[in-house]
PDB file of C-alpha atoms in Angstrom:
ATOM      1  CA  MET A   3       0.000   0.000   0.000  1.00 67.00           C
ATOM      2  CA  ARG A   4       1.072   3.585  -0.682  1.00 88.00           C
ATOM      3  CA  LYS A   5       1.321   5.296   2.692  1.00 93.00           C
ATOM      4  CA  ILE A   6       0.457   8.951   3.222  1.00 96.00           C
ATOM      5  CA  LEU A   7       0.323  11.084   6.368  1.00 97.00           C
ATOM      6  CA  VAL A   8      -2.612  13.480   6.753  1.00 97.00           C
ATOM      7  CA  LEU A   9      -2.115  16.249   9.341  1.00 97.00           C
ATOM      8  CA  GLU A  10      -5.280  18.312   9.781  1.00 96.00           C
ATOM      9  CA  ASP A  11      -6.767  19.475  13.081  1.00 94.00           C
ATOM     10  CA  GLU A  12     -10.319  19.965  11.753  1.00 93.00           C
ATOM     11  CA  GLU A  13     -11.863  16.511  11.868  1.00 94.00           C
ATOM     12  CA  ASN A  14     -14.437  17.077   9.115  1.00 94.00           C
ATOM     13  CA  ILE A  15     -11.763  18.264   6.665  1.00 92.00           C
ATOM     14  CA  ARG A  16      -9.435  15.440   7.659  1.00 94.00           C
ATOM     15  CA  SER A  17     -12.207  12.878   7.122  1.00 95.00           C
ATOM     16  CA  PHE A  18     -12.974  14.367   3.700  1.00 94.00           C
ATOM     17  CA  VAL A  19      -9.302  14.142   2.691  1.00 94.00           C
ATOM     18  CA  VAL A  20      -8.848  10.630   4.076  1.00 95.00           C
ATOM     19  CA  ILE A  21     -11.945   9.225   2.379  1.00 95.00           C
ATOM     20  CA  ASN A  22     -10.866  10.491  -1.031  1.00 92.00           C
ATOM     21  CA  LEU A  23      -7.279   9.319  -0.637  1.00 94.00           C
ATOM     22  CA  LYS A  24      -8.461   5.859   0.393  1.00 93.00           C
ATOM     23  CA  ARG A  25     -10.667   5.734  -2.699  1.00 90.00           C
ATOM     24  CA  ALA A  26      -7.557   6.532  -4.737  1.00 89.00           C
ATOM     25  CA  GLY A  27      -5.743   3.552  -3.212  1.00 89.00           C
ATOM     26  CA  TYR A  28      -3.713   5.180  -0.434  1.00 93.00           C
ATOM     27  CA  GLN A  29      -3.175   3.928   3.102  1.00 94.00           C
ATOM     28  CA  THR A  30      -3.684   6.982   5.306  1.00 96.00           C
ATOM     29  CA  ILE A  31      -2.068   7.751   8.655  1.00 97.00           C
ATOM     30  CA  GLU A  32      -3.998  10.491  10.490  1.00 97.00           C
ATOM     31  CA  ALA A  33      -2.831  13.173  12.910  1.00 97.00           C
ATOM     32  CA  GLY A  34      -4.603  16.144  14.494  1.00 96.00           C
ATOM     33  CA  THR A  35      -1.572  17.996  15.900  1.00 96.00           C
ATOM     34  CA  GLY A  36       1.993  18.612  14.830  1.00 96.00           C
ATOM     35  CA  GLU A  37       3.427  16.475  17.603  1.00 96.00           C
ATOM     36  CA  GLU A  38       1.090  13.604  16.674  1.00 97.00           C
ATOM     37  CA  ALA A  39       2.247  13.858  13.076  1.00 97.00           C
ATOM     38  CA  LEU A  40       5.933  13.695  13.995  1.00 97.00           C
ATOM     39  CA  ALA A  41       5.282  10.699  16.259  1.00 96.00           C
ATOM     40  CA  ALA A  42       3.259   9.003  13.504  1.00 96.00           C
ATOM     41  CA  LEU A  43       6.126   9.412  11.037  1.00 95.00           C
ATOM     42  CA  LYS A  44       8.519   7.675  13.422  1.00 94.00           C
ATOM     43  CA  ALA A  45       6.021   4.899  14.146  1.00 95.00           C
ATOM     44  CA  ASN A  46       5.069   4.240  10.511  1.00 93.00           C
ATOM     45  CA  PRO A  47       8.067   3.635   8.231  1.00 88.00           C
ATOM     46  CA  GLY A  48       7.403   3.800   4.528  1.00 89.00           C
ATOM     47  CA  ILE A  49       5.341   7.001   4.448  1.00 94.00           C
ATOM     48  CA  LYS A  50       6.120   8.603   1.078  1.00 92.00           C
ATOM     49  CA  VAL A  51       3.991  11.766   1.202  1.00 95.00           C
ATOM     50  CA  ALA A  52       2.767  14.047   4.001  1.00 97.00           C
ATOM     51  CA  LEU A  53      -0.121  16.509   3.793  1.00 97.00           C
ATOM     52  CA  LEU A  54       0.406  19.240   6.393  1.00 96.00           C
ATOM     53  CA  ASP A  55      -2.155  21.813   7.498  1.00 94.00           C
ATOM     54  CA  ILE A  56      -0.553  25.131   8.484  1.00 92.00           C
ATOM     55  CA  MET A  57      -2.831  26.381  11.267  1.00 90.00           C
ATOM     56  CA  LEU A  58      -2.608  23.862  14.113  1.00 93.00           C
ATOM     57  CA  PRO A  59      -3.299  23.949  17.861  1.00 91.00           C
ATOM     58  CA  ASP A  60       0.327  23.310  18.841  1.00 93.00           C
ATOM     59  CA  ILE A  61       3.317  23.776  16.533  1.00 94.00           C
ATOM     60  CA  ASP A  62       2.330  25.058  13.094  1.00 94.00           C
ATOM     61  CA  GLY A  63       2.693  23.240   9.800  1.00 94.00           C
ATOM     62  CA  PHE A  64       5.803  25.215   8.846  1.00 95.00           C
ATOM     63  CA  GLU A  65       7.629  23.955  11.940  1.00 96.00           C
ATOM     64  CA  VAL A  66       6.425  20.392  11.304  1.00 96.00           C
ATOM     65  CA  CYS A  67       7.794  20.694   7.765  1.00 96.00           C
ATOM     66  CA  ARG A  68      11.173  21.920   9.061  1.00 95.00           C
ATOM     67  CA  ARG A  69      11.423  19.031  11.523  1.00 95.00           C
ATOM     68  CA  ILE A  70      10.469  16.473   8.893  1.00 95.00           C
ATOM     69  CA  ARG A  71      13.111  17.832   6.537  1.00 93.00           C
ATOM     70  CA  ALA A  72      15.692  17.607   9.317  1.00 91.00           C
ATOM     71  CA  MET A  73      14.920  13.875   9.514  1.00 90.00           C
ATOM     72  CA  ASP A  74      14.026  12.966   5.939  1.00 89.00           C
ATOM     73  CA  ASN A  75      14.744  14.683   2.620  1.00 87.00           C
ATOM     74  CA  LYS A  76      13.002  12.061   0.500  1.00 87.00           C
ATOM     75  CA  ILE A  77       9.437  12.280   1.786  1.00 93.00           C
ATOM     76  CA  GLY A  78       7.135  14.449  -0.332  1.00 93.00           C
ATOM     77  CA  ILE A  79       5.390  17.304   1.497  1.00 95.00           C
ATOM     78  CA  ILE A  80       2.245  19.200   0.481  1.00 95.00           C
ATOM     79  CA  MET A  81       1.041  22.125   2.593  1.00 93.00           C
ATOM     80  CA  LEU A  82      -2.722  22.513   3.117  1.00 88.00           C
ATOM     81  CA  THR A  83      -3.800  26.052   3.879  1.00 79.00           C
ATOM     82  CA  ALA A  84      -6.893  28.213   3.947  1.00 72.00           C
ATOM     83  CA  ARG A  85      -4.717  31.268   3.448  1.00 65.00           C
ATOM     84  CA  THR A  86      -4.218  32.887   0.068  1.00 64.00           C
ATOM     85  CA  GLN A  87      -1.320  35.206   0.906  1.00 65.00           C
ATOM     86  CA  GLU A  88       1.652  34.724  -1.377  1.00 70.00           C
ATOM     87  CA  MET A  89       4.065  34.824   1.577  1.00 76.00           C
ATOM     88  CA  ASP A  90       2.496  31.713   3.143  1.00 75.00           C
ATOM     89  CA  LYS A  91       2.998  29.772  -0.074  1.00 78.00           C
ATOM     90  CA  VAL A  92       6.593  30.927  -0.404  1.00 83.00           C
ATOM     91  CA  THR A  93       7.303  30.244   3.278  1.00 86.00           C
ATOM     92  CA  GLY A  94       6.007  26.697   2.950  1.00 85.00           C
ATOM     93  CA  LEU A  95       8.166  26.000  -0.078  1.00 87.00           C
ATOM     94  CA  MET A  96      11.267  27.579   1.440  1.00 88.00           C
ATOM     95  CA  THR A  97      10.902  25.497   4.626  1.00 90.00           C
ATOM     96  CA  GLY A  98      11.052  22.357   2.503  1.00 90.00           C
ATOM     97  CA  ALA A  99       7.573  21.674   1.145  1.00 92.00           C
ATOM     98  CA  ASP A 100       7.265  20.394  -2.417  1.00 91.00           C
ATOM     99  CA  ASP A 101       3.810  21.766  -3.181  1.00 90.00           C
ATOM    100  CA  TYR A 102       0.810  23.524  -1.639  1.00 88.00           C
ATOM    101  CA  VAL A 103      -2.957  23.256  -1.998  1.00 89.00           C
ATOM    102  CA  THR A 104      -5.254  26.108  -0.993  1.00 85.00           C
ATOM    103  CA  LYS A 105      -8.590  25.315   0.657  1.00 84.00           C
ATOM    104  CA  PRO A 106     -11.219  24.766  -0.563  1.00 83.00           C
ATOM    105  CA  PHE A 107      -9.957  22.163  -3.019  1.00 87.00           C
ATOM    106  CA  SER A 108     -11.677  19.460  -5.036  1.00 88.00           C
ATOM    107  CA  PRO A 109     -11.000  15.737  -4.480  1.00 88.00           C
ATOM    108  CA  ALA A 110      -9.719  15.511  -8.068  1.00 86.00           C
ATOM    109  CA  GLU A 111      -7.213  18.334  -7.564  1.00 86.00           C
ATOM    110  CA  LEU A 112      -5.905  16.929  -4.280  1.00 90.00           C
ATOM    111  CA  THR A 113      -5.586  13.386  -5.622  1.00 90.00           C
ATOM    112  CA  ALA A 114      -3.805  14.614  -8.756  1.00 86.00           C
ATOM    113  CA  ARG A 115      -1.304  16.589  -6.654  1.00 88.00           C
ATOM    114  CA  VAL A 116      -0.669  13.599  -4.376  1.00 91.00           C
ATOM    115  CA  ASP A 117      -0.316  11.192  -7.311  1.00 88.00           C
ATOM    116  CA  ALA A 118       2.181  13.468  -9.028  1.00 84.00           C
ATOM    117  CA  LEU A 119       4.254  13.980  -5.880  1.00 87.00           C
ATOM    118  CA  PHE A 120       4.184  10.259  -5.106  1.00 86.00           C
ATOM    119  CA  ARG A 121       5.658   9.564  -8.547  1.00 81.00           C
ATOM    120  CA  ARG A 122       8.370  12.173  -7.992  1.00 77.00           C
ATOM    121  CA  THR A 123       9.394  10.663  -4.665  1.00 73.00           C
ATOM    122  CA  GLY A 124      10.040   7.370  -6.433  1.00 66.00           C
ATOM    123  CA  GLY A 125       7.054   5.682  -4.837  1.00 60.00           C
ATOM    124  CA  ASP A 126       5.939   4.119  -8.105  1.00 54.00           C
ATOM    125  CA  GLU A 127       9.384   3.302  -9.445  1.00 48.00           C
ATOM    126  CA  THR A 128      11.026  -0.068  -9.629  1.00 42.00           C
ATOM    127  CA  ALA A 129      14.747  -0.282  -8.959  1.00 41.00           C
ATOM    128  CA  ALA A 130      16.765   1.101 -11.840  1.00 41.00           C
ATOM    129  CA  SER A 131      20.180  -0.044 -12.971  1.00 40.00           C
ATOM    130  CA  PRO A 132      23.116   1.900 -11.500  1.00 47.00           C
ATOM    131  CA  ASP A 133      23.759   5.088 -13.408  1.00 82.00           C
ATOM    132  CA  GLU A 134      25.591   8.332 -12.819  1.00 88.00           C
ATOM    133  CA  ILE A 135      25.762  11.744 -14.424  1.00 91.00           C
ATOM    134  CA  SER A 136      29.087  13.473 -13.849  1.00 90.00           C
ATOM    135  CA  ASP A 137      29.495  17.224 -14.308  1.00 91.00           C
ATOM    136  CA  PRO A 138      32.332  18.330 -11.995  1.00 91.00           C
ATOM    137  CA  PRO A 139      32.103  19.295  -9.217  1.00 94.00           C
ATOM    138  CA  PHE A 140      28.794  17.405  -9.241  1.00 94.00           C
ATOM    139  CA  LEU A 141      28.014  13.703  -9.397  1.00 93.00           C
ATOM    140  CA  LEU A 142      24.367  12.655  -9.716  1.00 94.00           C
ATOM    141  CA  ASN A 143      23.501   9.053  -8.864  1.00 91.00           C
ATOM    142  CA  THR A 144      20.206   8.243 -10.585  1.00 88.00           C
ATOM    143  CA  ARG A 145      19.902   4.889  -8.867  1.00 84.00           C
ATOM    144  CA  ASN A 146      20.094   6.264  -5.334  1.00 85.00           C
ATOM    145  CA  ARG A 147      18.641   9.652  -6.328  1.00 89.00           C
ATOM    146  CA  THR A 148      21.521  11.505  -4.663  1.00 91.00           C
ATOM    147  CA  LEU A 149      23.785  14.425  -5.554  1.00 95.00           C
ATOM    148  CA  GLU A 150      27.387  14.987  -4.484  1.00 94.00           C
ATOM    149  CA  LYS A 151      29.405  18.172  -4.794  1.00 95.00           C
ATOM    150  CA  ASP A 152      33.184  17.803  -4.428  1.00 91.00           C
ATOM    151  CA  GLY A 153      32.557  14.370  -2.928  1.00 90.00           C
ATOM    152  CA  GLN A 154      30.163  15.694  -0.275  1.00 93.00           C
ATOM    153  CA  LYS A 155      26.506  14.670  -0.362  1.00 93.00           C
ATOM    154  CA  VAL A 156      24.029  17.520  -0.897  1.00 96.00           C
ATOM    155  CA  LYS A 157      20.737  17.088   0.964  1.00 93.00           C
ATOM    156  CA  LEU A 158      17.981  17.522  -1.621  1.00 93.00           C
ATOM    157  CA  THR A 159      14.246  17.039  -1.551  1.00 91.00           C
ATOM    158  CA  GLN A 160      12.906  14.794  -4.299  1.00 89.00           C
ATOM    159  CA  VAL A 161      11.610  17.798  -6.243  1.00 92.00           C
ATOM    160  CA  GLU A 162      15.032  19.446  -6.024  1.00 94.00           C
ATOM    161  CA  TYR A 163      16.632  16.198  -7.169  1.00 94.00           C
ATOM    162  CA  SER A 164      14.294  16.058 -10.171  1.00 93.00           C
ATOM    163  CA  ILE A 165      15.168  19.637 -11.123  1.00 96.00           C
ATOM    164  CA  VAL A 166      18.913  18.958 -10.888  1.00 97.00           C
ATOM    165  CA  LYS A 167      18.502  15.782 -12.941  1.00 95.00           C
ATOM    166  CA  LEU A 168      16.649  17.711 -15.646  1.00 96.00           C
ATOM    167  CA  PHE A 169      19.399  20.357 -15.711  1.00 97.00           C
ATOM    168  CA  MET A 170      22.277  17.880 -15.758  1.00 94.00           C
ATOM    169  CA  GLU A 171      20.637  15.917 -18.572  1.00 93.00           C
ATOM    170  CA  ASN A 172      20.422  19.154 -20.572  1.00 93.00           C
ATOM    171  CA  PRO A 173      23.648  21.093 -19.873  1.00 92.00           C
ATOM    172  CA  GLY A 174      23.748  24.541 -21.427  1.00 93.00           C
ATOM    173  CA  LYS A 175      20.180  24.279 -22.713  1.00 94.00           C
ATOM    174  CA  ALA A 176      17.782  27.068 -21.799  1.00 96.00           C
ATOM    175  CA  LEU A 177      14.721  25.466 -20.196  1.00 97.00           C
ATOM    176  CA  SER A 178      11.541  27.483 -19.931  1.00 97.00           C
ATOM    177  CA  ARG A 179       9.636  27.636 -16.643  1.00 96.00           C
ATOM    178  CA  GLU A 180       6.774  25.826 -18.374  1.00 95.00           C
ATOM    179  CA  GLU A 181       9.089  23.013 -19.505  1.00 96.00           C
ATOM    180  CA  ILE A 182      10.519  22.605 -16.007  1.00 96.00           C
ATOM    181  CA  LEU A 183       7.019  22.622 -14.502  1.00 94.00           C
ATOM    182  CA  ASP A 184       5.705  20.018 -16.968  1.00 92.00           C
ATOM    183  CA  THR A 185       8.723  17.733 -16.545  1.00 92.00           C
ATOM    184  CA  VAL A 186       9.086  17.885 -12.768  1.00 92.00           C
ATOM    185  CA  TRP A 187       5.522  18.452 -11.562  1.00 90.00           C
ATOM    186  CA  GLY A 188       3.700  16.811 -14.474  1.00 85.00           C
ATOM    187  CA  LYS A 189       1.509  18.144 -17.263  1.00 83.00           C
ATOM    188  CA  ASP A 190      -1.607  17.723 -15.109  1.00 78.00           C
ATOM    189  CA  TYR A 191      -0.254  20.006 -12.368  1.00 82.00           C
ATOM    190  CA  PHE A 192      -2.841  22.581 -11.252  1.00 75.00           C
ATOM    191  CA  GLY A 193      -0.485  25.094  -9.633  1.00 79.00           C
ATOM    192  CA  GLU A 194       1.344  28.247 -10.632  1.00 84.00           C
ATOM    193  CA  LEU A 195       4.650  28.879 -12.401  1.00 90.00           C
ATOM    194  CA  LYS A 196       6.146  30.640  -9.385  1.00 90.00           C
ATOM    195  CA  ILE A 197       6.624  27.275  -7.690  1.00 92.00           C
ATOM    196  CA  VAL A 198       9.495  26.763 -10.155  1.00 95.00           C
ATOM    197  CA  ASP A 199      11.177  30.031  -9.119  1.00 95.00           C
ATOM    198  CA  VAL A 200      10.856  29.280  -5.397  1.00 93.00           C
ATOM    199  CA  ASN A 201      12.367  25.816  -5.809  1.00 94.00           C
ATOM    200  CA  ILE A 202      15.211  27.227  -7.909  1.00 97.00           C
ATOM    201  CA  ARG A 203      15.906  29.759  -5.156  1.00 95.00           C
ATOM    202  CA  ARG A 204      15.976  26.960  -2.575  1.00 95.00           C
ATOM    203  CA  LEU A 205      18.191  24.807  -4.800  1.00 97.00           C
ATOM    204  CA  ARG A 206      20.708  27.608  -5.322  1.00 97.00           C
ATOM    205  CA  ILE A 207      21.100  28.001  -1.558  1.00 96.00           C
ATOM    206  CA  LYS A 208      22.119  24.351  -1.393  1.00 96.00           C
ATOM    207  CA  ILE A 209      24.435  23.974  -4.384  1.00 97.00           C
ATOM    208  CA  GLU A 210      25.904  27.385  -5.202  1.00 97.00           C
ATOM    209  CA  ASP A 211      28.969  28.798  -3.457  1.00 95.00           C
ATOM    210  CA  ASN A 212      27.135  32.131  -3.463  1.00 96.00           C
ATOM    211  CA  ALA A 213      23.395  31.902  -4.079  1.00 94.00           C
ATOM    212  CA  GLN A 214      23.303  35.638  -4.904  1.00 94.00           C
ATOM    213  CA  LYS A 215      25.809  35.098  -7.726  1.00 95.00           C
ATOM    214  CA  PRO A 216      24.868  31.688  -9.177  1.00 95.00           C
ATOM    215  CA  VAL A 217      27.315  29.865 -11.415  1.00 95.00           C
ATOM    216  CA  PHE A 218      25.576  26.518 -11.932  1.00 97.00           C
ATOM    217  CA  VAL A 219      21.862  27.432 -12.225  1.00 97.00           C
ATOM    218  CA  ASN A 220      21.676  30.548 -14.360  1.00 96.00           C
ATOM    219  CA  THR A 221      18.636  32.688 -15.093  1.00 97.00           C
ATOM    220  CA  VAL A 222      17.580  33.186 -18.704  1.00 96.00           C
ATOM    221  CA  TRP A 223      15.720  36.443 -18.273  1.00 95.00           C
ATOM    222  CA  GLY A 224      12.107  36.411 -19.405  1.00 93.00           C
ATOM    223  CA  TYR A 225      12.282  32.703 -20.186  1.00 96.00           C
ATOM    224  CA  GLY A 226      13.588  30.300 -17.563  1.00 96.00           C
ATOM    225  CA  TYR A 227      16.882  28.736 -16.438  1.00 97.00           C
ATOM    226  CA  LYS A 228      19.852  26.772 -17.713  1.00 96.00           C
ATOM    227  CA  TRP A 229      22.629  24.642 -16.234  1.00 95.00           C
ATOM    228  CA  GLY A 230      26.051  26.206 -16.648  1.00 89.00           C
ATOM    229  CA  SER A 231      27.167  29.237 -18.604  1.00 71.00           C
TER     230      SER A 231
END
């Protein structure tokens, strides 16, 4: 079964989410507080995706996201929020979330987002043959889904890994935001283009020597990004 954590303090919303995810074939683990969610993650190995509400009675969803990322960079994280402010969306992504869904949302939209993120985390993949992409100082291992820089492992989320893989497979090629969105998030993604920019910003912090003066992930103004000069 495909395991997913659902953190939502409002029981009626949580029940609505859980019912629809179960219909889509997911095994759901429920939590009503941030602390319950963190305990559930430790007690239930194999969870591939977590849905995190932001407004909670104890620690908020942003803090839960930070703590999850401190433990696990591979799990997919979607923030659930009733807020529409741009800063909340950006904050969620910068703390380590892979996507966000604004309430109210339809069952079809939520399931599509979860399905797409589950695929990106490798949840539907069978083991691939060993393979590496070398572009000094980087070494990308496509079997283990890891990135090294100068021999040191870089901690990436699965979305960040997918972006790096796309770049390293297309060195020097200008990739539009739309192309990156379609490849990494999927053509059925319901969200906005800015999610690409926020993830690029987060990626630069991790791989560039100076994120303010990027050398590896360069901006193609008015179009998108490219790997290298």
